[in-house]
Amino acid sequence: MQEAWRGTVRDFDALHLRINTHEATQAWGTVDESLPCLSLASRADLDRWVEKRSAEPLGPGSRMWESALLSVGSDQHAFYLCQHHLIADALSMINLVERLSEKYEQHSPPKPTDFADYLKSEATYSTSEKAGKDRTYWTQYLKDPPPPIRLYGQERIDPSVGLSRVWITQSADLSEQLRHVSTLDSFST
């Protein structure tokens, strides 16, 4: 597992990203590719360790990810990986886990495209005729945006991630009708 993890870390540019909030540019650097191994006494200890560890902050000025191989006895093992959302999304997690699995099974997956190559292709696109056409299209399309989404019967005013719930009290008759409809195999309007 150690070697599979080292190879996976070497292949993923995002795991090498260093974000410094006081600098205009960011940098890639070397990272600790080792996979710490921890032995825990019980599954409950493993759960507590993961819960505590995953609540610790990650991000700029700190580490962007961490990993560990956790063991309970000789036959229960868990791979722990916690990443900051700045370097990972669902698709990149799938790619990382698939690559780790391939390397663990001693396959040789093709090396992923370097992020620097992606940035070059984006820079080329941004000055292309197609980018100009795309910009014109989306500017026109979004000129009159749709109304804000209404959640739980209330218009969202604050753009934060806060959530407001509205509870609706319904009559006993309506509740009974809904209960009856939910038992039908099919219904028509």
CSV table of C-alpha atoms in Angstrom, one decimal:
chain,number,residue,atom,x,y,z
A,1,MET,CA,0.0,0.0,0.0
A,2,GLN,CA,2.9,2.3,0.8
A,3,GLU,CA,4.3,2.1,-2.7
A,4,ALA,CA,0.9,2.4,-4.4
A,5,TRP,CA,0.3,5.6,-2.4
A,6,ARG,CA,3.7,7.1,-3.1
A,7,GLY,CA,3.1,6.5,-6.8
A,8,THR,CA,-0.4,8.0,-6.7
A,9,VAL,CA,0.9,11.1,-4.9
A,10,ARG,CA,3.6,11.6,-7.4
A,11,ASP,CA,1.0,11.4,-10.3
A,12,PHE,CA,-1.5,14.0,-8.9
A,13,ASP,CA,-0.4,17.6,-9.3
A,14,ALA,CA,-3.1,18.8,-6.9
A,15,LEU,CA,-1.5,16.9,-4.1
A,16,HIS,CA,1.7,19.0,-4.6
A,17,LEU,CA,-0.1,22.4,-4.7
A,18,ARG,CA,1.0,24.9,-2.1
A,19,ILE,CA,-1.3,27.8,-1.5
A,20,ASN,CA,0.0,31.0,0.0
A,21,THR,CA,-2.6,33.6,0.6
A,22,HIS,CA,0.1,36.3,0.8
A,23,GLU,CA,1.5,35.6,-2.7
A,24,ALA,CA,0.0,36.4,-6.1
A,25,THR,CA,1.1,33.1,-7.5
A,26,GLN,CA,1.0,29.6,-6.1
A,27,ALA,CA,3.5,26.9,-6.4
A,28,TRP,CA,4.0,23.2,-6.7
A,29,GLY,CA,6.4,21.6,-4.3
A,30,THR,CA,7.6,18.3,-2.9
A,31,VAL,CA,5.3,16.6,-0.4
A,32,ASP,CA,5.7,13.8,2.1
A,33,GLU,CA,4.6,10.8,0.1
A,34,SER,CA,4.8,8.4,3.0
A,35,LEU,CA,1.7,6.8,4.4
A,36,PRO,CA,1.7,6.8,8.2
A,37,CYS,CA,0.5,3.5,9.7
A,38,LEU,CA,-1.4,3.6,12.9
A,39,SER,CA,-2.6,0.7,15.0
A,40,LEU,CA,-5.8,1.2,17.0
A,41,ALA,CA,-7.2,-1.0,19.7
A,42,SER,CA,-10.8,-1.2,18.4
A,43,ARG,CA,-13.2,-0.2,15.6
A,44,ALA,CA,-14.6,2.4,18.0
A,45,ASP,CA,-11.1,3.9,18.4
A,46,LEU,CA,-10.7,4.0,14.6
A,47,ASP,CA,-14.0,5.8,14.3
A,48,ARG,CA,-13.1,8.3,17.0
A,49,TRP,CA,-9.7,8.9,15.4
A,50,VAL,CA,-11.2,9.6,12.0
A,51,GLU,CA,-13.9,11.8,13.5
A,52,LYS,CA,-11.4,13.9,15.4
A,53,ARG,CA,-8.8,14.1,12.7
A,54,SER,CA,-11.2,15.0,9.9
A,55,ALA,CA,-12.4,17.9,12.0
A,56,GLU,CA,-9.0,19.5,12.1
A,57,PRO,CA,-8.6,22.4,9.6
A,58,LEU,CA,-6.9,22.0,6.3
A,59,GLY,CA,-6.2,24.8,3.8
A,60,PRO,CA,-4.0,27.7,2.9
A,61,GLY,CA,-1.2,28.2,5.3
A,62,SER,CA,-1.6,24.6,6.4
A,63,ARG,CA,-1.5,21.2,4.8
A,64,MET,CA,-4.0,20.6,1.9
A,65,TRP,CA,-4.4,16.9,2.6
A,66,GLU,CA,-3.4,14.1,4.8
A,67,SER,CA,-3.5,10.3,4.7
A,68,ALA,CA,-3.0,7.3,6.9
A,69,LEU,CA,-3.3,3.6,6.9
A,70,LEU,CA,-5.3,2.6,10.0
A,71,SER,CA,-5.3,-0.9,11.4
A,72,VAL,CA,-7.4,-2.7,14.0
A,73,GLY,CA,-5.8,-6.0,14.7
A,74,SER,CA,-4.2,-7.9,11.9
A,75,ASP,CA,-7.3,-8.2,9.7
A,76,GLN,CA,-9.1,-4.8,9.7
A,77,HIS,CA,-7.5,-1.9,7.8
A,78,ALA,CA,-8.8,1.4,6.6
A,79,PHE,CA,-7.3,3.9,4.3
A,80,TYR,CA,-7.8,7.5,5.5
A,81,LEU,CA,-7.6,10.5,3.1
A,82,CYS,CA,-8.8,13.9,3.9
A,83,GLN,CA,-8.4,16.7,1.3
A,84,HIS,CA,-9.3,20.4,1.3
A,85,HIS,CA,-12.0,21.2,-1.3
A,86,LEU,CA,-9.6,23.6,-3.0
A,87,ILE,CA,-7.7,20.7,-4.4
A,88,ALA,CA,-10.4,18.0,-4.7
A,89,ASP,CA,-13.9,17.5,-6.1
A,90,ALA,CA,-15.9,14.4,-6.6
A,91,LEU,CA,-14.4,13.6,-10.0
A,92,SER,CA,-10.8,14.1,-8.9
A,93,MET,CA,-11.5,11.9,-5.9
A,94,ILE,CA,-12.8,9.1,-8.2
A,95,ASN,CA,-9.7,9.5,-10.4
A,96,LEU,CA,-7.4,9.4,-7.4
A,97,VAL,CA,-9.0,6.3,-5.8
A,98,GLU,CA,-9.1,4.5,-9.2
A,99,ARG,CA,-5.4,5.3,-9.7
A,100,LEU,CA,-4.5,4.1,-6.2
A,101,SER,CA,-6.5,0.9,-6.7
A,102,GLU,CA,-4.7,0.3,-10.0
A,103,LYS,CA,-1.3,0.8,-8.4
A,104,TYR,CA,-2.2,-1.3,-5.4
A,105,GLU,CA,-3.1,-4.1,-7.7
A,106,GLN,CA,0.3,-3.6,-9.4
A,107,HIS,CA,-1.1,-2.4,-12.7
A,108,SER,CA,0.6,0.5,-14.5
A,109,PRO,CA,-2.1,3.1,-15.4
A,110,PRO,CA,-1.1,5.8,-17.9
A,111,LYS,CA,0.3,8.9,-16.3
A,112,PRO,CA,-2.4,11.6,-16.1
A,113,THR,CA,-2.0,14.9,-18.0
A,114,ASP,CA,0.0,17.5,-16.1
A,115,PHE,CA,-2.0,20.3,-14.7
A,116,ALA,CA,0.5,22.7,-16.3
A,117,ASP,CA,-0.6,21.3,-19.7
A,118,TYR,CA,-4.2,21.9,-18.8
A,119,LEU,CA,-3.4,25.5,-17.9
A,120,LYS,CA,-1.6,26.0,-21.2
A,121,SER,CA,-4.6,24.7,-23.1
A,122,GLU,CA,-6.9,27.0,-21.1
A,123,ALA,CA,-4.6,30.0,-21.9
A,124,THR,CA,-4.7,29.1,-25.6
A,125,TYR,CA,-8.5,28.7,-25.5
A,126,SER,CA,-9.0,32.1,-23.7
A,127,THR,CA,-7.5,34.0,-26.6
A,128,SER,CA,-9.1,31.9,-29.4
A,129,GLU,CA,-12.0,32.8,-31.7
A,130,LYS,CA,-14.1,30.1,-30.1
A,131,ALA,CA,-13.6,31.7,-26.6
A,132,GLY,CA,-14.8,35.0,-28.0
A,133,LYS,CA,-17.9,33.3,-29.5
A,134,ASP,CA,-18.6,31.5,-26.3
A,135,ARG,CA,-18.2,34.7,-24.2
A,136,THR,CA,-20.7,36.5,-26.5
A,137,TYR,CA,-23.2,33.6,-26.3
A,138,TRP,CA,-23.1,33.3,-22.5
A,139,THR,CA,-23.1,37.1,-21.9
A,140,GLN,CA,-26.3,37.3,-24.1
A,141,TYR,CA,-27.8,34.2,-22.5
A,142,LEU,CA,-27.3,35.4,-19.0
A,143,LYS,CA,-28.2,39.0,-19.6
A,144,ASP,CA,-31.6,38.4,-18.0
A,145,PRO,CA,-31.0,35.8,-15.3
A,146,PRO,CA,-33.8,33.6,-14.1
A,147,PRO,CA,-35.4,34.6,-10.7
A,148,PRO,CA,-33.7,33.3,-7.6
A,149,ILE,CA,-34.6,29.8,-6.5
A,150,ARG,CA,-37.2,29.7,-3.7
A,151,LEU,CA,-36.4,27.1,-1.0
A,152,TYR,CA,-39.0,26.0,1.5
A,153,GLY,CA,-41.4,28.7,0.4
A,154,GLN,CA,-39.0,31.6,1.3
A,155,GLU,CA,-36.9,33.6,-1.1
A,156,ARG,CA,-33.2,33.3,-0.4
A,157,ILE,CA,-31.8,36.7,0.4
A,158,ASP,CA,-28.4,35.9,2.0
A,159,PRO,CA,-26.0,34.3,-0.5
A,160,SER,CA,-24.3,32.4,2.3
A,161,VAL,CA,-24.7,28.7,2.8
A,162,GLY,CA,-27.1,29.3,5.6
A,163,LEU,CA,-30.4,27.4,5.6
A,164,SER,CA,-33.8,28.5,6.7
A,165,ARG,CA,-36.7,26.0,6.9
A,166,VAL,CA,-40.4,26.8,6.9
A,167,TRP,CA,-42.7,24.4,8.5
A,168,ILE,CA,-46.2,24.1,7.2
A,169,THR,CA,-49.1,22.8,9.3
A,170,GLN,CA,-51.7,21.0,7.3
A,171,SER,CA,-55.2,20.1,8.1
A,172,ALA,CA,-56.1,16.6,9.3
A,173,ASP,CA,-58.3,16.2,6.1
A,174,LEU,CA,-55.3,16.9,3.8
A,175,SER,CA,-53.1,14.6,5.8
A,176,GLU,CA,-55.7,11.8,5.5
A,177,GLN,CA,-56.0,12.4,1.7
A,178,LEU,CA,-52.2,12.2,1.3
A,179,ARG,CA,-52.0,9.0,3.4
A,180,HIS,CA,-54.7,7.5,1.2
A,181,VAL,CA,-52.9,8.5,-2.1
A,182,SER,CA,-49.6,7.1,-0.9
A,183,THR,CA,-51.2,3.6,-0.5
A,184,LEU,CA,-52.5,3.5,-4.1
A,185,ASP,CA,-50.6,1.5,-6.7
A,186,SER,CA,-51.2,4.2,-9.3
A,187,PHE,CA,-53.1,7.4,-9.5
A,188,SER,CA,-54.1,9.9,-12.1
A,189,THR,CA,-54.5,13.6,-11.9
